[in-house]
mmCIF file of N, CA, C and O in Angstrom:
data_model
loop_
_atom_site.group_PDB
_atom_site.id
_atom_site.type_symbol
_atom_site.label_atom_id
_atom_site.label_comp_id
_atom_site.label_asym_id
_atom_site.label_seq_id
_atom_site.Cartn_x
_atom_site.Cartn_y
_atom_site.Cartn_z
ATOM 1 N N UNK A 1 -7.722 -35.203 85.578
ATOM 2 C CA UNK A 1 -8.239 -34.738 83.696
ATOM 3 C C UNK A 1 -9.492 -34.717 83.885
ATOM 4 O O UNK A 1 -10.360 -35.840 84.601
ATOM 5 N N UNK A 2 -10.035 -34.072 82.409
ATOM 6 C CA UNK A 2 -11.045 -34.302 82.200
ATOM 7 C C UNK A 2 -12.288 -34.804 82.556
ATOM 8 O O UNK A 2 -12.029 -36.337 81.462
ATOM 9 N N UNK A 3 -13.213 -35.507 82.836
ATOM 10 C CA UNK A 3 -14.386 -35.968 82.541
ATOM 11 C C UNK A 3 -16.061 -35.640 81.706
ATOM 12 O O UNK A 3 -16.392 -35.083 82.270
ATOM 13 N N UNK A 4 -15.567 -36.641 80.622
ATOM 14 C CA UNK A 4 -16.547 -36.118 79.219
ATOM 15 C C UNK A 4 -17.903 -37.333 78.862
ATOM 16 O O UNK A 4 -17.361 -38.381 79.202
ATOM 17 N N UNK A 5 -19.052 -37.161 78.924
ATOM 18 C CA UNK A 5 -19.635 -38.104 78.659
ATOM 19 C C UNK A 5 -20.756 -37.750 77.883
ATOM 20 O O UNK A 5 -20.658 -36.183 77.731
ATOM 21 N N UNK A 6 -22.113 -38.457 76.813
ATOM 22 C CA UNK A 6 -22.603 -38.130 76.451
ATOM 23 C C UNK A 6 -23.868 -38.448 76.364
ATOM 24 O O UNK A 6 -23.611 -40.085 76.787
ATOM 25 N N UNK A 7 -24.504 -37.627 76.964
ATOM 26 C CA UNK A 7 -26.049 -38.082 77.621
ATOM 27 C C UNK A 7 -27.359 -38.436 76.924
ATOM 28 O O UNK A 7 -27.636 -37.234 76.154
ATOM 29 N N UNK A 8 -27.957 -39.010 76.203
ATOM 30 C CA UNK A 8 -28.924 -39.934 75.611
ATOM 31 C C UNK A 8 -30.510 -40.383 75.655
ATOM 32 O O UNK A 8 -30.545 -41.279 76.554
ATOM 33 N N UNK A 9 -31.555 -39.574 75.404
ATOM 34 C CA UNK A 9 -32.472 -40.155 76.187
ATOM 35 C C UNK A 9 -33.797 -39.334 75.143
ATOM 36 O O UNK A 9 -33.453 -38.950 74.350
ATOM 37 N N UNK A 10 -34.399 -40.638 74.841
ATOM 38 C CA UNK A 10 -36.017 -40.245 73.928
ATOM 39 C C UNK A 10 -37.845 -39.710 74.399
ATOM 40 O O UNK A 10 -37.362 -40.441 75.280
ATOM 41 N N UNK A 11 -38.016 -38.395 74.279
ATOM 42 C CA UNK A 11 -38.710 -37.671 74.896
ATOM 43 C C UNK A 11 -39.809 -39.024 73.904
ATOM 44 O O UNK A 11 -39.875 -38.833 72.801
ATOM 45 N N UNK A 12 -41.270 -39.632 75.884
ATOM 46 C CA UNK A 12 -41.812 -39.895 74.560
ATOM 47 C C UNK A 12 -43.159 -38.703 73.906
ATOM 48 O O UNK A 12 -43.081 -37.810 74.310
ATOM 49 N N UNK A 13 -44.023 -39.257 73.386
ATOM 50 C CA UNK A 13 -44.807 -39.162 71.675
ATOM 51 C C UNK A 13 -45.566 -37.736 72.668
ATOM 52 O O UNK A 13 -45.873 -38.439 73.488
ATOM 53 N N UNK A 14 -45.074 -37.002 71.771
ATOM 54 C CA UNK A 14 -46.165 -35.565 72.624
ATOM 55 C C UNK A 14 -45.386 -34.847 74.666
ATOM 56 O O UNK A 14 -46.055 -33.879 75.035
ATOM 57 N N UNK A 15 -44.111 -35.458 74.973
ATOM 58 C CA UNK A 15 -43.674 -34.485 75.688
ATOM 59 C C UNK A 15 -42.302 -34.076 75.717
ATOM 60 O O UNK A 15 -42.338 -34.014 76.771
ATOM 61 N N UNK A 16 -41.957 -33.626 74.390
ATOM 62 C CA UNK A 16 -41.068 -32.907 74.042
ATOM 63 C C UNK A 16 -41.109 -32.592 74.203
ATOM 64 O O UNK A 16 -40.041 -31.334 74.932
ATOM 65 N N UNK A 17 -41.879 -30.650 74.079
ATOM 66 C CA UNK A 17 -41.866 -29.923 74.969
ATOM 67 C C UNK A 17 -41.427 -29.685 76.106
ATOM 68 O O UNK A 17 -40.959 -28.618 76.905
ATOM 69 N N UNK A 18 -42.416 -30.709 77.548
ATOM 70 C CA UNK A 18 -41.657 -30.291 78.610
ATOM 71 C C UNK A 18 -40.405 -30.909 79.032
ATOM 72 O O UNK A 18 -39.843 -30.633 79.638
ATOM 73 N N UNK A 19 -39.487 -32.081 78.486
ATOM 74 C CA UNK A 19 -38.487 -32.687 78.549
ATOM 75 C C UNK A 19 -37.817 -31.453 77.991
ATOM 76 O O UNK A 19 -37.336 -31.014 79.295
ATOM 77 N N UNK A 20 -38.077 -30.110 77.204
ATOM 78 C CA UNK A 20 -37.553 -29.088 77.189
ATOM 79 C C UNK A 20 -37.137 -28.699 76.763
ATOM 80 O O UNK A 20 -36.105 -27.685 78.037
ATOM 81 N N UNK A 21 -37.694 -27.942 78.250
ATOM 82 C CA UNK A 21 -37.795 -26.865 80.048
ATOM 83 C C UNK A 21 -37.591 -27.102 80.329
ATOM 84 O O UNK A 21 -36.951 -26.267 81.236
ATOM 85 N N UNK A 22 -37.866 -28.712 80.689
ATOM 86 C CA UNK A 22 -36.770 -29.850 81.763
ATOM 87 C C UNK A 22 -35.085 -29.367 81.673
ATOM 88 O O UNK A 22 -35.091 -28.683 82.615
ATOM 89 N N UNK A 23 -34.570 -30.218 80.925
ATOM 90 C CA UNK A 23 -33.488 -29.690 80.279
ATOM 91 C C UNK A 23 -33.019 -28.093 80.949
ATOM 92 O O UNK A 23 -32.025 -27.891 80.415
ATOM 93 N N UNK A 24 -33.641 -27.456 80.185
ATOM 94 C CA UNK A 24 -32.910 -26.391 80.030
ATOM 95 C C UNK A 24 -33.244 -25.225 81.223
ATOM 96 O O UNK A 24 -32.098 -25.029 81.800
ATOM 97 N N UNK A 25 -34.196 -26.035 82.356
ATOM 98 C CA UNK A 25 -34.058 -25.351 83.604
ATOM 99 C C UNK A 25 -32.941 -25.962 83.686
ATOM 100 O O UNK A 25 -32.367 -25.400 85.098
ATOM 101 N N UNK A 26 -32.785 -27.593 84.284
ATOM 102 C CA UNK A 26 -31.466 -28.119 84.772
ATOM 103 C C UNK A 26 -30.148 -27.518 84.594
ATOM 104 O O UNK A 26 -29.167 -28.278 84.839
ATOM 105 N N UNK A 27 -30.267 -27.814 83.398
ATOM 106 C CA UNK A 27 -28.865 -27.027 82.759
ATOM 107 C C UNK A 27 -28.111 -25.496 82.698
ATOM 108 O O UNK A 27 -27.386 -25.517 83.506
ATOM 109 N N UNK A 28 -28.826 -25.150 83.699
ATOM 110 C CA UNK A 28 -28.809 -23.703 83.851
ATOM 111 C C UNK A 28 -28.413 -23.954 85.623
ATOM 112 O O UNK A 28 -27.319 -23.269 85.935
ATOM 113 N N UNK A 29 -28.441 -24.497 86.034
ATOM 114 C CA UNK A 29 -27.828 -25.201 87.324
ATOM 115 C C UNK A 29 -26.485 -26.043 88.011
ATOM 116 O O UNK A 29 -25.330 -25.607 88.106
ATOM 117 N N UNK A 30 -26.795 -27.225 86.130
ATOM 118 C CA UNK A 30 -25.313 -27.153 86.101
ATOM 119 C C UNK A 30 -24.183 -26.447 86.047
ATOM 120 O O UNK A 30 -23.009 -26.808 86.210
ATOM 121 N N UNK A 31 -24.917 -25.738 84.850
ATOM 122 C CA UNK A 31 -24.066 -24.946 84.046
ATOM 123 C C UNK A 31 -22.975 -23.482 85.508
ATOM 124 O O UNK A 31 -21.824 -23.562 85.142
ATOM 125 N N UNK A 32 -23.778 -23.674 86.583
ATOM 126 C CA UNK A 32 -23.481 -22.729 87.793
ATOM 127 C C UNK A 32 -22.715 -23.539 88.635
ATOM 128 O O UNK A 32 -22.096 -22.700 89.313
ATOM 129 N N UNK A 33 -22.360 -25.459 88.418
ATOM 130 C CA UNK A 33 -21.232 -26.159 89.626
ATOM 131 C C UNK A 33 -20.496 -25.430 89.033
ATOM 132 O O UNK A 33 -19.843 -25.649 87.796
ATOM 133 N N UNK A 34 -19.544 -25.321 90.075
ATOM 134 C CA UNK A 34 -17.963 -25.455 89.740
ATOM 135 C C UNK A 34 -16.780 -25.296 88.657
ATOM 136 O O UNK A 34 -16.551 -25.727 88.312
ATOM 137 N N UNK A 35 -17.533 -26.752 88.857
ATOM 138 C CA UNK A 35 -16.537 -28.617 88.272
ATOM 139 C C UNK A 35 -16.980 -28.389 86.876
ATOM 140 O O UNK A 35 -16.870 -29.100 85.681
ATOM 141 N N UNK A 36 -18.151 -27.641 86.211
ATOM 142 C CA UNK A 36 -18.399 -28.162 85.423
ATOM 143 C C UNK A 36 -18.308 -27.357 84.204
ATOM 144 O O UNK A 36 -18.048 -26.220 83.831
ATOM 145 N N UNK A 37 -17.999 -27.582 82.477
ATOM 146 C CA UNK A 37 -17.204 -27.295 82.064
ATOM 147 C C UNK A 37 -18.056 -26.529 81.134
ATOM 148 O O UNK A 37 -18.137 -26.644 80.295
ATOM 149 N N UNK A 38 -18.560 -27.847 80.223
ATOM 150 C CA UNK A 38 -19.869 -27.480 79.015
ATOM 151 C C UNK A 38 -20.659 -28.316 80.121
ATOM 152 O O UNK A 38 -21.350 -29.311 80.025
ATOM 153 N N UNK A 39 -22.376 -28.514 79.553
ATOM 154 C CA UNK A 39 -23.373 -28.807 79.247
ATOM 155 C C UNK A 39 -24.359 -28.217 78.688
ATOM 156 O O UNK A 39 -25.097 -27.574 78.521
ATOM 157 N N UNK A 40 -24.183 -28.583 77.132
ATOM 158 C CA UNK A 40 -25.387 -28.591 75.706
ATOM 159 C C UNK A 40 -25.248 -29.915 75.444
ATOM 160 O O UNK A 40 -25.908 -30.618 75.631
ATOM 161 N N UNK A 41 -26.829 -28.494 75.741
ATOM 162 C CA UNK A 41 -28.721 -30.135 75.185
ATOM 163 C C UNK A 41 -28.791 -29.377 73.648
ATOM 164 O O UNK A 41 -28.461 -28.787 73.343
ATOM 165 N N UNK A 42 -28.922 -30.291 72.940
ATOM 166 C CA UNK A 42 -28.904 -30.488 72.036
ATOM 167 C C UNK A 42 -29.794 -31.823 71.255
ATOM 168 O O UNK A 42 -30.585 -33.020 72.161
ATOM 169 N N UNK A 43 -30.900 -31.743 69.963
ATOM 170 C CA UNK A 43 -32.101 -32.338 69.249
ATOM 171 C C UNK A 43 -31.506 -32.928 68.546
ATOM 172 O O UNK A 43 -30.580 -32.122 67.426
ATOM 173 N N UNK A 44 -31.971 -33.991 68.409
ATOM 174 C CA UNK A 44 -31.420 -34.667 66.919
ATOM 175 C C UNK A 44 -32.056 -34.491 65.547
ATOM 176 O O UNK A 44 -33.232 -33.666 66.229
ATOM 177 N N UNK A 45 -31.213 -33.394 64.629
ATOM 178 C CA UNK A 45 -31.810 -32.943 63.800
ATOM 179 C C UNK A 45 -33.497 -33.993 63.059
ATOM 180 O O UNK A 45 -34.768 -33.258 62.648
ATOM 181 N N UNK A 46 -32.627 -34.802 62.453
ATOM 182 C CA UNK A 46 -33.843 -36.109 62.226
ATOM 183 C C UNK A 46 -34.635 -36.754 63.061
ATOM 184 O O UNK A 46 -35.566 -36.962 63.047
ATOM 185 N N UNK A 47 -34.630 -36.703 64.962
ATOM 186 C CA UNK A 47 -35.942 -36.594 65.387
ATOM 187 C C UNK A 47 -35.886 -35.763 67.089
ATOM 188 O O UNK A 47 -34.892 -36.063 67.860
ATOM 189 N N UNK A 48 -36.966 -34.807 66.682
ATOM 190 C CA UNK A 48 -36.183 -34.063 67.824
ATOM 191 C C UNK A 48 -36.970 -34.545 69.365
ATOM 192 O O UNK A 48 -36.848 -33.826 69.902
ATOM 193 N N UNK A 49 -37.979 -35.695 69.035
ATOM 194 C CA UNK A 49 -38.137 -36.453 70.248
ATOM 195 C C UNK A 49 -36.227 -36.896 71.444
ATOM 196 O O UNK A 49 -36.899 -38.086 72.079
ATOM 197 N N UNK A 50 -35.227 -36.615 70.726
ATOM 198 C CA UNK A 50 -33.802 -37.487 70.595
ATOM 199 C C UNK A 50 -33.612 -36.327 71.255
ATOM 200 O O UNK A 50 -32.583 -35.834 70.328
ATOM 201 N N UNK A 51 -32.764 -36.628 72.634
ATOM 202 C CA UNK A 51 -31.928 -35.279 73.864
ATOM 203 C C UNK A 51 -30.560 -36.200 73.845
ATOM 204 O O UNK A 51 -30.253 -37.246 73.917
ATOM 205 N N UNK A 52 -29.590 -34.964 73.004
ATOM 206 C CA UNK A 52 -28.370 -35.244 73.352
ATOM 207 C C UNK A 52 -27.743 -34.683 74.577
ATOM 208 O O UNK A 52 -27.849 -33.331 74.000
ATOM 209 N N UNK A 53 -26.988 -34.976 75.951
ATOM 210 C CA UNK A 53 -26.407 -33.178 76.118
ATOM 211 C C UNK A 53 -24.796 -33.821 76.530
ATOM 212 O O UNK A 53 -24.380 -35.449 77.126
ATOM 213 N N UNK A 54 -23.996 -33.242 75.595
ATOM 214 C CA UNK A 54 -22.831 -33.413 76.130
ATOM 215 C C UNK A 54 -22.065 -32.556 77.564
ATOM 216 O O UNK A 54 -22.270 -31.393 77.705
ATOM 217 N N UNK A 55 -21.864 -32.811 77.480
ATOM 218 C CA UNK A 55 -21.262 -33.075 79.393
ATOM 219 C C UNK A 55 -19.242 -33.267 79.549
ATOM 220 O O UNK A 55 -18.494 -34.043 79.353
ATOM 221 N N UNK A 56 -19.053 -32.470 80.977
ATOM 222 C CA UNK A 56 -17.565 -32.179 80.162
ATOM 223 C C UNK A 56 -17.569 -31.569 81.799
ATOM 224 O O UNK A 56 -18.123 -30.557 82.475
ATOM 225 N N UNK A 57 -16.580 -32.056 82.709
ATOM 226 C CA UNK A 57 -16.070 -31.797 84.156
ATOM 227 C C UNK A 57 -15.066 -31.490 84.687
ATOM 228 O O UNK A 57 -13.539 -32.305 83.083
ATOM 229 N N UNK A 58 -13.927 -30.888 85.407
ATOM 230 C CA UNK A 58 -12.989 -30.573 85.588
ATOM 231 C C UNK A 58 -12.146 -31.667 86.122
ATOM 232 O O UNK A 58 -11.306 -31.859 84.555
ATOM 233 N N UNK A 59 -13.023 -33.122 86.359
ATOM 234 C CA UNK A 59 -12.374 -34.442 86.754
ATOM 235 C C UNK A 59 -13.496 -35.009 87.610
ATOM 236 O O UNK A 59 -14.741 -34.881 87.487
ATOM 237 N N UNK A 60 -12.751 -36.221 87.897
ATOM 238 C CA UNK A 60 -13.480 -36.672 88.378
ATOM 239 C C UNK A 60 -14.365 -36.436 89.816
ATOM 240 O O UNK A 60 -15.734 -36.901 89.886
ATOM 241 N N UNK A 61 -13.016 -35.731 91.098
ATOM 242 C CA UNK A 61 -14.162 -35.524 91.499
ATOM 243 C C UNK A 61 -15.544 -33.562 91.738
ATOM 244 O O UNK A 61 -16.611 -34.349 92.121
ATOM 245 N N UNK A 62 -14.894 -32.985 90.428
ATOM 246 C CA UNK A 62 -16.785 -32.774 89.780
ATOM 247 C C UNK A 62 -17.064 -33.114 89.219
ATOM 248 O O UNK A 62 -18.444 -32.849 89.585
ATOM 249 N N UNK A 63 -17.409 -34.291 88.651
ATOM 250 C CA UNK A 63 -18.840 -35.214 88.002
ATOM 251 C C UNK A 63 -19.395 -35.238 89.686
ATOM 252 O O UNK A 63 -20.341 -35.700 89.250
ATOM 253 N N UNK A 64 -18.154 -35.762 90.299
ATOM 254 C CA UNK A 64 -19.087 -37.036 91.926
ATOM 255 C C UNK A 64 -20.563 -36.082 92.233
ATOM 256 O O UNK A 64 -21.250 -35.953 92.336
ATOM 257 N N UNK A 65 -19.329 -34.110 92.645
ATOM 258 C CA UNK A 65 -20.088 -33.223 92.875
ATOM 259 C C UNK A 65 -20.925 -33.175 91.771
ATOM 260 O O UNK A 65 -22.111 -33.227 92.447
ATOM 261 N N UNK A 66 -20.974 -32.984 90.712
ATOM 262 C CA UNK A 66 -22.881 -32.717 89.765
ATOM 263 C C UNK A 66 -23.833 -33.719 90.424
ATOM 264 O O UNK A 66 -24.391 -33.911 90.851
ATOM 265 N N UNK A 67 -22.879 -35.472 90.368
ATOM 266 C CA UNK A 67 -23.576 -36.670 91.003
ATOM 267 C C UNK A 67 -24.421 -36.498 91.848
ATOM 268 O O UNK A 67 -26.143 -36.728 92.364
ATOM 269 N N UNK A 68 -23.610 -36.132 92.433
ATOM 270 C CA UNK A 68 -24.259 -35.696 94.261
ATOM 271 C C UNK A 68 -25.271 -34.462 94.296
ATOM 272 O O UNK A 68 -25.925 -34.082 95.832
ATOM 273 N N UNK A 69 -25.779 -33.316 93.109
ATOM 274 C CA UNK A 69 -26.047 -32.184 93.984
ATOM 275 C C UNK A 69 -28.018 -32.409 93.961
ATOM 276 O O UNK A 69 -28.108 -33.342 93.891
ATOM 277 N N UNK A 70 -27.860 -31.178 95.015
ATOM 278 C CA UNK A 70 -29.081 -31.550 95.576
ATOM 279 C C UNK A 70 -30.242 -31.262 94.266
ATOM 280 O O UNK A 70 -31.372 -32.755 94.779
ATOM 281 N N UNK A 71 -30.143 -30.826 93.554
ATOM 282 C CA UNK A 71 -31.571 -31.273 92.152
ATOM 283 C C UNK A 71 -31.145 -32.181 90.724
ATOM 284 O O UNK A 71 -31.792 -32.355 91.080
ATOM 285 N N UNK A 72 -30.123 -32.864 91.039
ATOM 286 C CA UNK A 72 -30.113 -33.795 90.248
ATOM 287 C C UNK A 72 -30.665 -35.129 90.394
ATOM 288 O O UNK A 72 -31.699 -35.841 89.344
ATOM 289 N N UNK A 73 -31.473 -35.337 91.317
ATOM 290 C CA UNK A 73 -32.581 -36.265 92.192
ATOM 291 C C UNK A 73 -33.734 -36.669 91.519
ATOM 292 O O UNK A 73 -34.530 -37.322 90.787
ATOM 293 N N UNK A 74 -34.137 -34.848 91.641
ATOM 294 C CA UNK A 74 -35.549 -35.001 91.991
ATOM 295 C C UNK A 74 -35.787 -34.729 90.293
ATOM 296 O O UNK A 74 -36.845 -34.605 89.256
ATOM 297 N N UNK A 75 -34.434 -33.664 89.209
ATOM 298 C CA UNK A 75 -34.925 -34.048 88.055
ATOM 299 C C UNK A 75 -34.923 -35.110 87.475
ATOM 300 O O UNK A 75 -35.493 -35.273 86.246
ATOM 301 N N UNK A 76 -34.493 -36.474 87.711
ATOM 302 C CA UNK A 76 -34.463 -37.607 86.630
ATOM 303 C C UNK A 76 -36.104 -38.606 87.100
ATOM 304 O O UNK A 76 -36.293 -38.904 86.669
ATOM 305 N N UNK A 77 -35.939 -37.739 88.411
ATOM 306 C CA UNK A 77 -37.160 -38.892 89.091
ATOM 307 C C UNK A 77 -38.355 -38.357 88.284
ATOM 308 O O UNK A 77 -39.051 -38.798 87.619
ATOM 309 N N UNK A 78 -38.186 -37.029 87.917
ATOM 310 C CA UNK A 78 -39.080 -35.804 86.764
ATOM 311 C C UNK A 78 -38.761 -36.973 85.532
ATOM 312 O O UNK A 78 -39.796 -36.724 85.038
ATOM 313 N N UNK A 79 -37.877 -36.926 84.788
ATOM 314 C CA UNK A 79 -37.799 -37.022 84.041
ATOM 315 C C UNK A 79 -38.199 -38.545 83.051
ATOM 316 O O UNK A 79 -38.646 -38.972 82.138
ATOM 317 N N UNK A 80 -37.953 -39.271 84.414
ATOM 318 C CA UNK A 80 -38.131 -40.888 84.056
ATOM 319 C C UNK A 80 -39.531 -40.828 83.301
ATOM 320 O O UNK A 80 -39.193 -42.086 81.893
ATOM 321 N N UNK A 81 -39.932 -40.456 83.857
ATOM 322 C CA UNK A 81 -42.137 -40.725 83.742
ATOM 323 C C UNK A 81 -41.802 -40.602 81.982
ATOM 324 O O UNK A 81 -42.687 -40.992 81.281
ATOM 325 N N UNK A 82 -41.288 -39.829 81.940
ATOM 326 C CA UNK A 82 -41.211 -38.297 80.015
ATOM 327 C C UNK A 82 -40.587 -38.871 79.310
ATOM 328 O O UNK A 82 -40.606 -39.095 78.287
ATOM 329 N N UNK A 83 -39.374 -40.217 79.717
ATOM 330 C CA UNK A 83 -39.102 -40.764 78.419
ATOM 331 C C UNK A 83 -39.237 -41.909 77.884
ATOM 332 O O UNK A 83 -40.066 -43.140 79.250
ATOM 333 N N UNK A 84 -38.360 -42.705 76.789
ATOM 334 C CA UNK A 84 -38.488 -43.597 76.484
ATOM 335 C C UNK A 84 -37.370 -45.553 77.478
ATOM 336 O O UNK A 84 -37.950 -46.267 77.403
ATOM 337 N N UNK A 85 -36.435 -44.559 77.701
ATOM 338 C CA UNK A 85 -35.517 -45.191 78.926
ATOM 339 C C UNK A 85 -35.977 -45.752 79.666
ATOM 340 O O UNK A 85 -37.072 -44.400 80.235
ATOM 341 N N UNK A 86 -35.491 -46.214 80.549
ATOM 342 C CA UNK A 86 -35.310 -46.633 81.894
ATOM 343 C C UNK A 86 -34.735 -44.929 83.282
ATOM 344 O O UNK A 86 -34.989 -44.935 83.901
ATOM 345 N N UNK A 87 -34.000 -44.363 81.652
ATOM 346 C CA UNK A 87 -33.025 -43.979 82.137
ATOM 347 C C UNK A 87 -32.185 -42.410 80.943
ATOM 348 O O UNK A 87 -31.967 -43.377 80.388
ATOM 349 N N UNK A 88 -30.722 -42.039 81.332
ATOM 350 C CA UNK A 88 -30.988 -41.358 80.132
ATOM 351 C C UNK A 88 -29.629 -42.791 80.111
ATOM 352 O O UNK A 88 -29.059 -43.496 81.105
ATOM 353 N N UNK A 89 -28.684 -42.609 78.961
ATOM 354 C CA UNK A 89 -27.749 -43.777 78.910
ATOM 355 C C UNK A 89 -27.014 -43.539 79.099
ATOM 356 O O UNK A 89 -26.216 -42.146 77.553
ATOM 357 N N UNK A 90 -25.882 -43.427 78.818
ATOM 358 C CA UNK A 90 -24.839 -42.595 79.508
ATOM 359 C C UNK A 90 -22.893 -43.437 79.090
ATOM 360 O O UNK A 90 -23.299 -44.747 78.743
ATOM 361 N N UNK A 91 -22.821 -42.594 78.123
ATOM 362 C CA UNK A 91 -21.569 -42.740 77.031
ATOM 363 C C UNK A 91 -20.183 -42.337 77.485
ATOM 364 O O UNK A 91 -20.380 -40.983 77.525
ATOM 365 N N UNK A 92 -19.307 -42.574 78.304
ATOM 366 C CA UNK A 92 -17.981 -41.874 78.215
ATOM 367 C C UNK A 92 -17.185 -42.002 77.619
ATOM 368 O O UNK A 92 -17.102 -42.689 76.960
ATOM 369 N N UNK A 93 -16.177 -40.592 77.391
ATOM 370 C CA UNK A 93 -15.513 -40.227 76.394
ATOM 371 C C UNK A 93 -14.339 -39.883 76.057
ATOM 372 O O UNK A 93 -13.721 -39.101 77.388
ATOM 373 N N UNK A 94 -13.387 -40.685 75.956
ATOM 374 C CA UNK A 94 -11.666 -39.359 76.517
ATOM 375 C C UNK A 94 -11.718 -39.281 75.114
ATOM 376 O O UNK A 94 -11.575 -39.710 73.325
ATOM 377 N N UNK A 95 -10.847 -37.860 75.528
ATOM 378 C CA UNK A 95 -10.232 -37.374 73.933
ATOM 379 C C UNK A 95 -9.055 -38.568 73.416
ATOM 380 O O UNK A 95 -8.350 -39.624 73.550
ATOM 381 N N UNK A 96 -9.038 -38.296 72.164
ATOM 382 C CA UNK A 96 -8.180 -39.403 71.560
ATOM 383 C C UNK A 96 -6.752 -39.089 71.783
ATOM 384 O O UNK A 96 -5.403 -38.167 71.713
ATOM 385 N N UNK A 97 -6.131 -40.702 71.520
ATOM 386 C CA UNK A 97 -4.557 -40.783 71.822
ATOM 387 C C UNK A 97 -4.513 -40.516 73.621
ATOM 388 O O UNK A 97 -4.009 -41.274 74.125
ATOM 389 N N UNK A 98 -5.517 -40.958 73.932
ATOM 390 C CA UNK A 98 -5.688 -41.862 75.451
ATOM 391 C C UNK A 98 -6.908 -42.533 75.491
ATOM 392 O O UNK A 98 -7.741 -42.682 74.881
ATOM 393 N N UNK A 99 -6.454 -43.144 76.781
ATOM 394 C CA UNK A 99 -7.228 -44.717 77.102
ATOM 395 C C UNK A 99 -7.500 -44.911 78.643
ATOM 396 O O UNK A 99 -8.107 -45.803 78.501
ATOM 397 N N UNK A 100 -7.014 -43.850 79.047
ATOM 398 C CA UNK A 100 -7.726 -43.785 81.147
ATOM 399 C C UNK A 100 -9.147 -42.319 80.894
ATOM 400 O O UNK A 100 -9.218 -42.185 79.712
#
């Protein structure tokens, strides 16, 4: 079963351009992962500091491979001081009609 999630975070005032550059570079790497199906980055129309990333992976194994990618840790370490939250807020999603 595909692994689908929404990651959310808010850039601190004045860091939104740097965060956008970082997430753009990171997205290019994630999209190259064999098990990645989608890694789409959005900002809220009403609040351009609010970032939403829609992610889809082939399955749980592909998601775990993504979590263990060597560029993930450095990206998250660089991101944390630039955002209001302690880390990205993850919401895992299921297609309508499934509970697993």
